[in-house]
PDB file of C-alpha atoms in Angstrom:
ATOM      1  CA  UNK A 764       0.000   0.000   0.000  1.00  0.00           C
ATOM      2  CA  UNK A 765       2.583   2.442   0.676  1.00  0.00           C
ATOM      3  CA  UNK A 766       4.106   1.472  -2.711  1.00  0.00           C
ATOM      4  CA  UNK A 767       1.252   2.654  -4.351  1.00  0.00           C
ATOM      5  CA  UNK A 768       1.096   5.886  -2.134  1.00  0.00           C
ATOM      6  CA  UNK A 769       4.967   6.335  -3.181  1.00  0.00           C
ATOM      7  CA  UNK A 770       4.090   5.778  -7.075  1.00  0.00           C
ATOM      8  CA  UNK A 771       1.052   8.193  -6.690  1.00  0.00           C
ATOM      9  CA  UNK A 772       2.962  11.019  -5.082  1.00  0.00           C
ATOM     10  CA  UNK A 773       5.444  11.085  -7.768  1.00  0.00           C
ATOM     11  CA  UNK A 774       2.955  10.483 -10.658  1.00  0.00           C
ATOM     12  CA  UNK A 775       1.024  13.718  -8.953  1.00  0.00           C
ATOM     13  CA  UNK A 776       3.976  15.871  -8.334  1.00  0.00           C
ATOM     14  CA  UNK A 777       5.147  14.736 -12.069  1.00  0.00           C
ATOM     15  CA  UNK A 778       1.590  15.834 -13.510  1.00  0.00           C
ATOM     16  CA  UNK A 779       2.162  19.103 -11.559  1.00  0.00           C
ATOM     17  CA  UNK A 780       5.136  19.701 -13.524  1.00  0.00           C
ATOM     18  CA  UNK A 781       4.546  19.182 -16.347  1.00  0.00           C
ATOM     19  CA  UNK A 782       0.604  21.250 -15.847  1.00  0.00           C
ATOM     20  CA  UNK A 783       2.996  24.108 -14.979  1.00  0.00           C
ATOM     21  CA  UNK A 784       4.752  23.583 -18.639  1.00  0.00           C
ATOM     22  CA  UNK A 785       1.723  23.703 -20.357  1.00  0.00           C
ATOM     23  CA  UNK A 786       0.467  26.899 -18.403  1.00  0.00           C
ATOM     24  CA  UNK A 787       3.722  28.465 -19.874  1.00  0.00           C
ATOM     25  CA  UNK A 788       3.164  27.571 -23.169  1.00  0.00           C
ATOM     26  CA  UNK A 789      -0.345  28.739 -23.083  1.00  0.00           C
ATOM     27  CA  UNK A 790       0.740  32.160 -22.074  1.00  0.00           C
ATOM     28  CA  UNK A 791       3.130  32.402 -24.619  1.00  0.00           C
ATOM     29  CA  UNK A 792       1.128  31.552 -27.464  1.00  0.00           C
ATOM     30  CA  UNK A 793      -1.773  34.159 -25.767  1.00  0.00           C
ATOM     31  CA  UNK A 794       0.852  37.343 -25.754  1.00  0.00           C
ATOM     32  CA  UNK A 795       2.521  36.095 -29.625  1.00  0.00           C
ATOM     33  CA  UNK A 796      -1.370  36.232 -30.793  1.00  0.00           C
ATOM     34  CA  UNK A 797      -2.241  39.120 -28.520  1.00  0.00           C
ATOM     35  CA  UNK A 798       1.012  40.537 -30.880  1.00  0.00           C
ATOM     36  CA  UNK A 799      -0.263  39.112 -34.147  1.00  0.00           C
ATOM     37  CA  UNK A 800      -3.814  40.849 -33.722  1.00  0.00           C
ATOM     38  CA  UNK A 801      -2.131  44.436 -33.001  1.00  0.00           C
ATOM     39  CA  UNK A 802      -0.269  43.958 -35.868  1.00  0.00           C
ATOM     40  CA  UNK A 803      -3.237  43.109 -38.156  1.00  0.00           C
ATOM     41  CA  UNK A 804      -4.716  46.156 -36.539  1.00  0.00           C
ATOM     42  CA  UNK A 805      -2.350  48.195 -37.184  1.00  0.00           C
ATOM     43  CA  UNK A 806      -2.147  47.323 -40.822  1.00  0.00           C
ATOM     44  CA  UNK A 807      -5.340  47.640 -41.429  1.00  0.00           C
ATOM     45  CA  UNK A 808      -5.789  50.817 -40.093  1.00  0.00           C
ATOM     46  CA  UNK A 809      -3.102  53.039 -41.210  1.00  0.00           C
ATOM     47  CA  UNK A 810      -4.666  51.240 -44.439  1.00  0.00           C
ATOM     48  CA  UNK A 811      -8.316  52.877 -43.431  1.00  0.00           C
ATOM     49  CA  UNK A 812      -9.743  50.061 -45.440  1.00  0.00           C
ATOM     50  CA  UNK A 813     -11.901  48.385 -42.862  1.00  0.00           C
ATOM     51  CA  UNK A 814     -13.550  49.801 -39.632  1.00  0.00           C
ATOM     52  CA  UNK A 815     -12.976  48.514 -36.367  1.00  0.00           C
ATOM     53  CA  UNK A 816     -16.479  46.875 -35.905  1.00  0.00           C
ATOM     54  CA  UNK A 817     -15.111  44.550 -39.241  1.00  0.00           C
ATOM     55  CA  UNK A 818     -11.416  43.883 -38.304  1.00  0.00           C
ATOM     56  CA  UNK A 819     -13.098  42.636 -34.952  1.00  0.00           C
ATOM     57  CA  UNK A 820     -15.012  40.371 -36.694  1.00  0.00           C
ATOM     58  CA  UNK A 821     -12.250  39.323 -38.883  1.00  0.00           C
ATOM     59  CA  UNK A 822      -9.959  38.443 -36.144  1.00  0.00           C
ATOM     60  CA  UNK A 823     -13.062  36.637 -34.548  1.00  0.00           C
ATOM     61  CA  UNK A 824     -12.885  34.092 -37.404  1.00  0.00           C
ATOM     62  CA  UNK A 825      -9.347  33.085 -36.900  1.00  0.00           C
ATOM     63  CA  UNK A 826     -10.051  29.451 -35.444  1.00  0.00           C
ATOM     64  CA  UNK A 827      -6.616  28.693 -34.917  1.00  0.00           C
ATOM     65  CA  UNK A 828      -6.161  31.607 -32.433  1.00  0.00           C
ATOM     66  CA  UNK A 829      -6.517  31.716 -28.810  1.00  0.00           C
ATOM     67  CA  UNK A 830      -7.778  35.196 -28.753  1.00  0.00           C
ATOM     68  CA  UNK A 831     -11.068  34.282 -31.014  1.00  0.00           C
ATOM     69  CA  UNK A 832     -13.130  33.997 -27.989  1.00  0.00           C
ATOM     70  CA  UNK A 833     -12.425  37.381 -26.727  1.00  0.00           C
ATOM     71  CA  UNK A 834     -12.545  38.692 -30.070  1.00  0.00           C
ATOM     72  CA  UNK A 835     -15.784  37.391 -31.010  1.00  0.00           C
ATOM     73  CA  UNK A 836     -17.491  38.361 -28.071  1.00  0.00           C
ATOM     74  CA  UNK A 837     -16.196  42.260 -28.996  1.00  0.00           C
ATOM     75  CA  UNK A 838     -17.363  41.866 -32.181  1.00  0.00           C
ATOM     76  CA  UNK A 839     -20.936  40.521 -31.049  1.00  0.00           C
ATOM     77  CA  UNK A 840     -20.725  43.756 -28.238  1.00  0.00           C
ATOM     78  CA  UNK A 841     -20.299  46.386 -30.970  1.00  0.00           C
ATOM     79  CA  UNK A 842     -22.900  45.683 -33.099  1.00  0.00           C
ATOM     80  CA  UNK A 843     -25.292  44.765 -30.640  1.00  0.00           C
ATOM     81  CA  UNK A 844     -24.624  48.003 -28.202  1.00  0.00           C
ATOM     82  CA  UNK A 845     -24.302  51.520 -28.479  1.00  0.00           C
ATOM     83  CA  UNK A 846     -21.679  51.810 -25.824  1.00  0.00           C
ATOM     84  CA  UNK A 847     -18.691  53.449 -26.795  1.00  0.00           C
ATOM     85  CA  UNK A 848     -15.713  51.212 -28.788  1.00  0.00           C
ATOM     86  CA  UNK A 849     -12.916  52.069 -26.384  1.00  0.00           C
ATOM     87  CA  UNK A 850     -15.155  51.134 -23.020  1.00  0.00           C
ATOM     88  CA  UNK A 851     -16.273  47.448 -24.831  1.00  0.00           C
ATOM     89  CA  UNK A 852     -12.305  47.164 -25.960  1.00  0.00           C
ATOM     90  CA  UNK A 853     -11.096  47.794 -22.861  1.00  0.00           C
ATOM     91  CA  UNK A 854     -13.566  46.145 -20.416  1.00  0.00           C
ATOM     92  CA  UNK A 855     -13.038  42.896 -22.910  1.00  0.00           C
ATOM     93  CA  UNK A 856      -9.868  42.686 -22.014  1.00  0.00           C
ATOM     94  CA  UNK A 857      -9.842  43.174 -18.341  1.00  0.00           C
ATOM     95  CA  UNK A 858     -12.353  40.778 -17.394  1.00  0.00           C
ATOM     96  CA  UNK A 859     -12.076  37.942 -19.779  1.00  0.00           C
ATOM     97  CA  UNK A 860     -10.476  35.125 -17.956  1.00  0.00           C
ATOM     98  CA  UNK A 861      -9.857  32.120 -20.447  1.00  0.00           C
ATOM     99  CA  UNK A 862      -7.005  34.690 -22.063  1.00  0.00           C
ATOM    100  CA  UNK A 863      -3.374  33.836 -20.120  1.00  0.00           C
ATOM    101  CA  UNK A 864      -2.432  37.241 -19.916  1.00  0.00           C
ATOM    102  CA  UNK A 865      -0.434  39.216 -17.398  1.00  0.00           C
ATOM    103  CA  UNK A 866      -1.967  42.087 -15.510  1.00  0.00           C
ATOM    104  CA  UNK A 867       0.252  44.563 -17.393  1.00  0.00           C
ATOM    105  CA  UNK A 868      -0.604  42.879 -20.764  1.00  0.00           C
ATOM    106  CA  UNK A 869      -4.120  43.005 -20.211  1.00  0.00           C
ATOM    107  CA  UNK A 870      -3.552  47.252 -18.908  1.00  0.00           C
ATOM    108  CA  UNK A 871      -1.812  47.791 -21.842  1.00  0.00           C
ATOM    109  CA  UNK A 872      -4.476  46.405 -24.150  1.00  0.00           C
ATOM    110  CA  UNK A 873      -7.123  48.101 -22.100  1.00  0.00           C
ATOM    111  CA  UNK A 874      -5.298  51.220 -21.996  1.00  0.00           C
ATOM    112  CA  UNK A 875      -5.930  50.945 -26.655  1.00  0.00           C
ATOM    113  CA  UNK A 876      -9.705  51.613 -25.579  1.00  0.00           C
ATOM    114  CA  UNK A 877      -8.812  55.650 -25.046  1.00  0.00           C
ATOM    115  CA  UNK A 878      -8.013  55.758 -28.643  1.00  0.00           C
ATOM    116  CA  UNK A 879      -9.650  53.462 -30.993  1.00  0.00           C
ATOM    117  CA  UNK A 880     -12.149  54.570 -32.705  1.00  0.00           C
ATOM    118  CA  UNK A 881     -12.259  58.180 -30.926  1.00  0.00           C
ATOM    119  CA  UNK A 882      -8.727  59.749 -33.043  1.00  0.00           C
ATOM    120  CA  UNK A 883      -7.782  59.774 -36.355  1.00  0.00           C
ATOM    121  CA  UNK A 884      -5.646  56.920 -38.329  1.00  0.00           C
ATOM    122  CA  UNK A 885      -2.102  57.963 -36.879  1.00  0.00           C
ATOM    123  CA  UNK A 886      -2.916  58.522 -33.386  1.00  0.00           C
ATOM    124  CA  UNK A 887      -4.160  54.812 -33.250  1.00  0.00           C
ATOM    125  CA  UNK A 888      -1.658  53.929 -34.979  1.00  0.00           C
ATOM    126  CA  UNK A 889       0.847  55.595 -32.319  1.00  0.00           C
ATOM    127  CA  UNK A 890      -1.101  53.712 -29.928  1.00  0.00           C
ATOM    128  CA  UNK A 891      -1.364  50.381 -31.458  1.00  0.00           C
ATOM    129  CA  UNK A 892       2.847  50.857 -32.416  1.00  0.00           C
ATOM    130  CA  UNK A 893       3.206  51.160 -28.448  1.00  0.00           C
ATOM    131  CA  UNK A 894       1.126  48.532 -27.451  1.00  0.00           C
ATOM    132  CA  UNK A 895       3.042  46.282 -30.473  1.00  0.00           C
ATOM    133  CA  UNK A 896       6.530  47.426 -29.198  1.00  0.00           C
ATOM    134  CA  UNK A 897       5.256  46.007 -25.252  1.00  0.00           C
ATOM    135  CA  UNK A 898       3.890  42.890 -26.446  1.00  0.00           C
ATOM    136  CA  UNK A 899       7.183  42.232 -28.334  1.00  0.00           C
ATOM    137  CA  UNK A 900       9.148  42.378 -25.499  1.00  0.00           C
ATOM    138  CA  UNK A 901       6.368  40.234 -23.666  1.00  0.00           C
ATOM    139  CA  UNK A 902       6.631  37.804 -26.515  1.00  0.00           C
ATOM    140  CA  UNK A 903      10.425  37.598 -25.793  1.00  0.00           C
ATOM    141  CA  UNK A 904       9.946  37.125 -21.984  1.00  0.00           C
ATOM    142  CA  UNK A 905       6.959  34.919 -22.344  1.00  0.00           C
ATOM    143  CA  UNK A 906       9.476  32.601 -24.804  1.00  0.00           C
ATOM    144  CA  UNK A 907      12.098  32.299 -22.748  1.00  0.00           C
ATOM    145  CA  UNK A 908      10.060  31.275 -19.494  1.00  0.00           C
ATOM    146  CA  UNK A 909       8.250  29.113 -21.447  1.00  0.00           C
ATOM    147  CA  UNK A 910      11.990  27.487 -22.157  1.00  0.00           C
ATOM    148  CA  UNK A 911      13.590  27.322 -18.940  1.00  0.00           C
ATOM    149  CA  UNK A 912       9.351  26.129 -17.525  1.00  0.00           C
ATOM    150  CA  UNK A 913       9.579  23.171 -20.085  1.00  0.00           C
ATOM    151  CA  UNK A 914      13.295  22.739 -19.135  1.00  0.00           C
ATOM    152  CA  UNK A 915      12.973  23.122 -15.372  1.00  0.00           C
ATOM    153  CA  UNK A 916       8.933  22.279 -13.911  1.00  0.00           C
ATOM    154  CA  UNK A 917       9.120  18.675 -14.929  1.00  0.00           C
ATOM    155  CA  UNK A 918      12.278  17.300 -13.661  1.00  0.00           C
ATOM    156  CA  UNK A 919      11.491  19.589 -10.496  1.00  0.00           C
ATOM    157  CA  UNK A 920       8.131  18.153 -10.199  1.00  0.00           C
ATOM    158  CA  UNK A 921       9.209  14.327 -10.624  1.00  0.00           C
ATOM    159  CA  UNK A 922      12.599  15.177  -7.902  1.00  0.00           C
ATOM    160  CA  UNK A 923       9.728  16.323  -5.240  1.00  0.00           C
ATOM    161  CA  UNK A 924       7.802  13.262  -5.644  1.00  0.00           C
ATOM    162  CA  UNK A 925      10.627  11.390  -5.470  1.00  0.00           C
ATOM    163  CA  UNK A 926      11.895  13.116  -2.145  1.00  0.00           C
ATOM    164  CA  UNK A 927       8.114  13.007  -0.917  1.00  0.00           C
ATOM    165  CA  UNK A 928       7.766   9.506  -1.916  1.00  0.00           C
ATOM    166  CA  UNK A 929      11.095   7.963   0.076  1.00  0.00           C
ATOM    167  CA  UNK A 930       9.363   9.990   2.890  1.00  0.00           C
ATOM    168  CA  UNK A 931       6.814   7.742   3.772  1.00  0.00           C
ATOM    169  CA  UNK A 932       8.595   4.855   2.295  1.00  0.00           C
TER     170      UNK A 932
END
């Protein structure tokens, strides 16, 4: 019985692990398509071919992205309401929890809600540059903890279990 104790502890701390890896990776692929969307906005704006309402909708179709749900529910929220675009921009991205965003990532895609759709083609596109130039550098962060995660929360997870499980053994 305590064998099977042992073997459990170290399969759980193990799972831990490598839950903690996937979290990581999850992240990371949030803030790279957080990054690919403002650069789609961006290009399609300082193209003023498409309004905002639109590119929402556009980026809402993108099945293989992680940021549809969010997306699509912003897209549903502007045509349905007459609220302002910034407020529904903003407040989708501070309350929506299935996106693995940071605090600051989520502020500085909240913070974007000031000036879409309320200035003119190069002020949003100041803001959107900003906002591209943060989630780079989040993108780079985000990678390399999602390295040294993979690299490190496994073999940390399985050495616990091991220590844990010659504990009660």
């Amino acid at each position: 019985m305590r064998a099977l104790g042992a073997l459990l502890l170290v399969a759980a701390c193990t799972l831990a692990g490598v839950q903690r890896t996937r979290a990581l990776r999850f992240h990371r692929r949030c803030v790279d398509d957080a990054l690919a969307a403002l650069r789609y906005l961006d290009a399609e704006l300082c193209a003023e071919a498409t309004p905002l309402p639109e590119i929402f909708s556009m980026l809402a179709q993108r099945r293989d992205s992680v940021l549809q749900p969010p997306f699509a529910a912003l897209a549903e929220k502007t045509a349905a309401s007459g609220e302002g675009l910034g407020a529904l921009w903003s407040e989708c991205w501070l309350r929506d929890t299935r996106v693995s965003l940071s605090k600051n990532e989520r502020l500085a895609l909240a913070r974007l809600g000031a000036v879409l759709g309320r200035y003119g083609a190069q002020e949003q596109a100041r803001a959107l540059r900003g906002s591209i130039a943060f989630f780079e550098a989040a993108s780079a962060r985000a990678q390399k903890r999602s390295a040294d995660g993979a690299r490190i929360s496994v073999p940390v997870g399985l050495t616990l279990g091991l220590m844990l499980a010659a504990a009660l053994v």
